[in-house]
mmCIF file of C-alpha atoms in Angstrom:
data_model
loop_
_atom_site.group_PDB
_atom_site.id
_atom_site.type_symbol
_atom_site.label_atom_id
_atom_site.label_comp_id
_atom_site.label_asym_id
_atom_site.label_seq_id
_atom_site.Cartn_x
_atom_site.Cartn_y
_atom_site.Cartn_z
ATOM 1 C CA UNK A 1 0.000 0.000 0.000
ATOM 2 C CA UNK A 2 1.290 3.452 -0.916
ATOM 3 C CA UNK A 3 1.663 6.445 1.325
ATOM 4 C CA UNK A 4 1.250 10.167 0.712
ATOM 5 C CA UNK A 5 4.380 11.848 -0.604
ATOM 6 C CA UNK A 6 5.828 15.285 -1.016
ATOM 7 C CA UNK A 7 7.352 15.654 -4.450
ATOM 8 C CA UNK A 8 9.424 18.502 -5.831
ATOM 9 C CA UNK A 9 9.544 20.049 -9.288
ATOM 10 C CA UNK A 10 12.466 22.146 -10.469
ATOM 11 C CA UNK A 11 12.196 24.777 -13.187
ATOM 12 C CA UNK A 12 15.104 26.274 -15.110
ATOM 13 C CA UNK A 13 14.179 29.724 -13.809
ATOM 14 C CA UNK A 14 11.426 31.632 -12.035
ATOM 15 C CA UNK A 15 10.160 33.076 -15.331
ATOM 16 C CA UNK A 16 8.849 29.714 -16.540
ATOM 17 C CA UNK A 17 5.338 30.194 -17.964
ATOM 18 C CA UNK A 18 4.269 27.091 -16.013
ATOM 19 C CA UNK A 19 4.720 29.041 -12.757
ATOM 20 C CA UNK A 20 2.345 31.863 -13.738
ATOM 21 C CA UNK A 21 -0.816 29.883 -12.811
ATOM 22 C CA UNK A 22 0.908 28.713 -9.594
ATOM 23 C CA UNK A 23 1.433 32.338 -8.514
ATOM 24 C CA UNK A 24 -2.079 33.361 -9.600
ATOM 25 C CA UNK A 25 -3.640 30.499 -7.604
ATOM 26 C CA UNK A 26 -1.686 31.483 -4.491
ATOM 27 C CA UNK A 27 -2.753 35.143 -4.858
ATOM 28 C CA UNK A 28 -6.417 34.149 -5.183
ATOM 29 C CA UNK A 29 -6.319 31.754 -2.233
ATOM 30 C CA UNK A 30 -4.119 33.682 0.193
ATOM 31 C CA UNK A 31 -4.828 37.214 -0.983
ATOM 32 C CA UNK A 32 -2.805 39.640 -3.037
ATOM 33 C CA UNK A 33 -1.502 41.487 0.012
ATOM 34 C CA UNK A 34 -0.368 38.405 1.923
ATOM 35 C CA UNK A 35 3.326 38.388 2.652
ATOM 36 C CA UNK A 36 5.311 35.613 0.999
ATOM 37 C CA UNK A 37 7.779 33.443 2.821
ATOM 38 C CA UNK A 38 10.949 32.246 1.108
ATOM 39 C CA UNK A 39 9.672 33.180 -2.331
ATOM 40 C CA UNK A 40 12.223 33.320 -5.117
ATOM 41 C CA UNK A 41 13.502 36.849 -5.740
ATOM 42 C CA UNK A 42 15.831 36.430 -8.707
ATOM 43 C CA UNK A 43 13.929 35.506 -11.903
ATOM 44 C CA UNK A 44 17.107 34.065 -13.440
ATOM 45 C CA UNK A 45 17.678 31.568 -10.635
ATOM 46 C CA UNK A 46 16.354 28.077 -10.349
ATOM 47 C CA UNK A 47 12.759 27.757 -9.107
ATOM 48 C CA UNK A 48 11.483 24.824 -7.018
ATOM 49 C CA UNK A 49 7.969 23.999 -5.778
ATOM 50 C CA UNK A 50 6.559 21.082 -3.807
ATOM 51 C CA UNK A 51 3.272 19.196 -3.845
ATOM 52 C CA UNK A 52 1.605 16.839 -1.400
ATOM 53 C CA UNK A 53 0.254 13.904 -3.393
ATOM 54 C CA UNK A 54 -1.868 10.967 -2.273
ATOM 55 C CA UNK A 55 -0.849 7.330 -2.682
ATOM 56 C CA UNK A 56 -2.583 7.352 -6.091
ATOM 57 C CA UNK A 57 -0.652 10.500 -7.171
ATOM 58 C CA UNK A 58 -3.570 12.906 -6.820
ATOM 59 C CA UNK A 59 -2.430 16.375 -5.781
ATOM 60 C CA UNK A 60 -3.847 17.265 -2.356
ATOM 61 C CA UNK A 61 -1.999 20.511 -1.622
ATOM 62 C CA UNK A 62 1.036 22.524 -2.692
ATOM 63 C CA UNK A 63 3.642 24.876 -1.354
ATOM 64 C CA UNK A 64 2.449 28.429 -0.994
ATOM 65 C CA UNK A 65 5.770 29.727 -2.233
ATOM 66 C CA UNK A 66 8.223 29.211 -5.051
ATOM 67 C CA UNK A 67 11.758 28.658 -3.804
ATOM 68 C CA UNK A 68 15.070 29.595 -5.347
ATOM 69 C CA UNK A 69 16.828 26.431 -4.303
ATOM 70 C CA UNK A 70 15.987 22.840 -3.562
ATOM 71 C CA UNK A 71 17.102 23.003 0.071
ATOM 72 C CA UNK A 72 14.675 25.842 0.907
ATOM 73 C CA UNK A 73 11.837 23.835 -0.647
ATOM 74 C CA UNK A 74 12.812 20.803 1.468
ATOM 75 C CA UNK A 75 12.868 22.969 4.613
ATOM 76 C CA UNK A 76 9.382 24.284 3.807
ATOM 77 C CA UNK A 77 8.016 20.783 3.196
ATOM 78 C CA UNK A 78 9.631 19.481 6.396
ATOM 79 C CA UNK A 79 8.115 22.342 8.395
ATOM 80 C CA UNK A 80 4.704 21.540 6.924
ATOM 81 C CA UNK A 81 5.035 17.897 7.979
ATOM 82 C CA UNK A 82 6.354 18.710 11.467
ATOM 83 C CA UNK A 83 4.285 21.760 12.419
ATOM 84 C CA UNK A 84 0.891 21.042 10.879
ATOM 85 C CA UNK A 85 -0.357 19.365 14.050
ATOM 86 C CA UNK A 86 1.139 21.767 16.581
ATOM 87 C CA UNK A 87 1.322 25.186 14.951
ATOM 88 C CA UNK A 88 -0.699 24.905 11.771
ATOM 89 C CA UNK A 89 -3.953 26.751 11.419
ATOM 90 C CA UNK A 90 -6.398 26.331 8.569
ATOM 91 C CA UNK A 91 -7.640 29.535 6.964
ATOM 92 C CA UNK A 92 -10.804 29.142 4.895
ATOM 93 C CA UNK A 93 -11.208 31.391 1.865
ATOM 94 C CA UNK A 94 -13.740 31.834 -0.889
ATOM 95 C CA UNK A 95 -14.068 33.530 -4.235
ATOM 96 C CA UNK A 96 -17.563 34.987 -4.203
ATOM 97 C CA UNK A 97 -17.403 36.044 -7.857
ATOM 98 C CA UNK A 98 -16.903 32.458 -8.980
ATOM 99 C CA UNK A 99 -18.731 30.758 -6.119
ATOM 100 C CA UNK A 100 -15.763 28.611 -5.151
ATOM 101 C CA UNK A 101 -14.089 27.654 -1.897
ATOM 102 C CA UNK A 102 -10.423 27.364 -0.988
ATOM 103 C CA UNK A 103 -8.159 27.090 2.011
ATOM 104 C CA UNK A 104 -4.562 27.410 3.125
ATOM 105 C CA UNK A 105 -2.462 26.420 6.101
ATOM 106 C CA UNK A 106 -0.627 29.063 8.025
ATOM 107 C CA UNK A 107 2.440 27.673 9.786
ATOM 108 C CA UNK A 108 4.505 29.786 12.153
ATOM 109 C CA UNK A 109 2.329 32.743 11.142
ATOM 110 C CA UNK A 110 2.989 32.474 7.382
ATOM 111 C CA UNK A 111 0.965 30.920 4.546
ATOM 112 C CA UNK A 112 2.827 27.661 3.897
ATOM 113 C CA UNK A 113 0.448 25.245 2.166
ATOM 114 C CA UNK A 114 -2.384 26.077 -0.239
ATOM 115 C CA UNK A 115 -5.209 24.001 -1.606
ATOM 116 C CA UNK A 116 -4.492 22.226 -4.874
ATOM 117 C CA UNK A 117 -7.610 23.643 -6.508
ATOM 118 C CA UNK A 118 -10.825 25.529 -5.858
ATOM 119 C CA UNK A 119 -13.890 23.564 -4.724
ATOM 120 C CA UNK A 120 -17.476 24.099 -5.857
ATOM 121 C CA UNK A 121 -19.006 22.985 -2.545
ATOM 122 C CA UNK A 122 -18.166 23.581 1.102
ATOM 123 C CA UNK A 123 -18.408 19.819 1.654
ATOM 124 C CA UNK A 124 -15.600 19.211 -0.885
ATOM 125 C CA UNK A 125 -13.417 21.830 0.770
ATOM 126 C CA UNK A 126 -13.913 20.278 4.214
ATOM 127 C CA UNK A 127 -12.993 16.865 2.837
ATOM 128 C CA UNK A 128 -9.847 18.263 1.141
ATOM 129 C CA UNK A 129 -8.708 19.985 4.350
ATOM 130 C CA UNK A 130 -9.316 16.825 6.381
ATOM 131 C CA UNK A 131 -7.444 14.665 3.897
ATOM 132 C CA UNK A 132 -4.498 17.066 3.816
ATOM 133 C CA UNK A 133 -4.294 17.288 7.612
ATOM 134 C CA UNK A 134 -4.296 13.486 7.838
ATOM 135 C CA UNK A 135 -1.820 13.008 4.980
ATOM 136 C CA UNK A 136 0.815 15.626 5.788
ATOM 137 C CA UNK A 137 2.151 13.990 8.976
ATOM 138 C CA UNK A 138 2.433 10.649 7.132
ATOM 139 C CA UNK A 139 4.035 12.035 3.985
ATOM 140 C CA UNK A 140 7.376 10.763 2.761
ATOM 141 C CA UNK A 141 9.564 13.579 1.478
ATOM 142 C CA UNK A 142 11.210 12.864 -1.868
ATOM 143 C CA UNK A 143 15.009 13.046 -1.984
ATOM 144 C CA UNK A 144 15.236 14.880 -5.282
ATOM 145 C CA UNK A 145 13.298 17.029 -7.698
ATOM 146 C CA UNK A 146 12.010 16.205 -11.126
ATOM 147 C CA UNK A 147 13.005 18.706 -13.801
ATOM 148 C CA UNK A 148 10.208 20.428 -15.665
ATOM 149 C CA UNK A 149 11.237 20.898 -19.273
ATOM 150 C CA UNK A 150 9.476 23.780 -20.989
ATOM 151 C CA UNK A 151 8.621 22.713 -24.533
ATOM 152 C CA UNK A 152 9.671 26.146 -25.810
ATOM 153 C CA UNK A 153 13.134 25.790 -24.269
ATOM 154 C CA UNK A 154 13.852 22.417 -25.899
ATOM 155 C CA UNK A 155 15.528 22.793 -29.252
ATOM 156 C CA UNK A 156 14.291 20.789 -32.224
ATOM 157 C CA UNK A 157 17.662 19.085 -32.431
ATOM 158 C CA UNK A 158 17.351 17.634 -28.909
ATOM 159 C CA UNK A 159 14.011 16.056 -29.812
ATOM 160 C CA UNK A 160 15.410 14.100 -32.778
#
């Protein structure tokens, strides 16, 4: 039987178009004025994110921030696993314009974990929060990061 895992994805730089929806989702869930934690500052540097996935690889939650090195992402994931029970507080959010519900976990006073998606019903949101709170303390943290390869950055020659 599988266990929940925290997996990491590495991007060549913080300007990857794949990270634009990640940032937009965080802004909608946490709020545009919410202070970021160890968010990447240099757009030319490496960018790393983490995701909590279930035993069947379904995304349950994700890091609130984008990190500029793998070690910072590991520290964030480890804090989420260790502090969720003792210092984590769930903050419920909603998008009234779209009629959807979200949530995030604040750990040590900072947004640390955000919902993987928006939910159309309060019942779905409650279930997602419960599943995340049960899964995080059991999660195995991956030892490395998979590399996201942007299709625009791959030359035609490397595909042949």
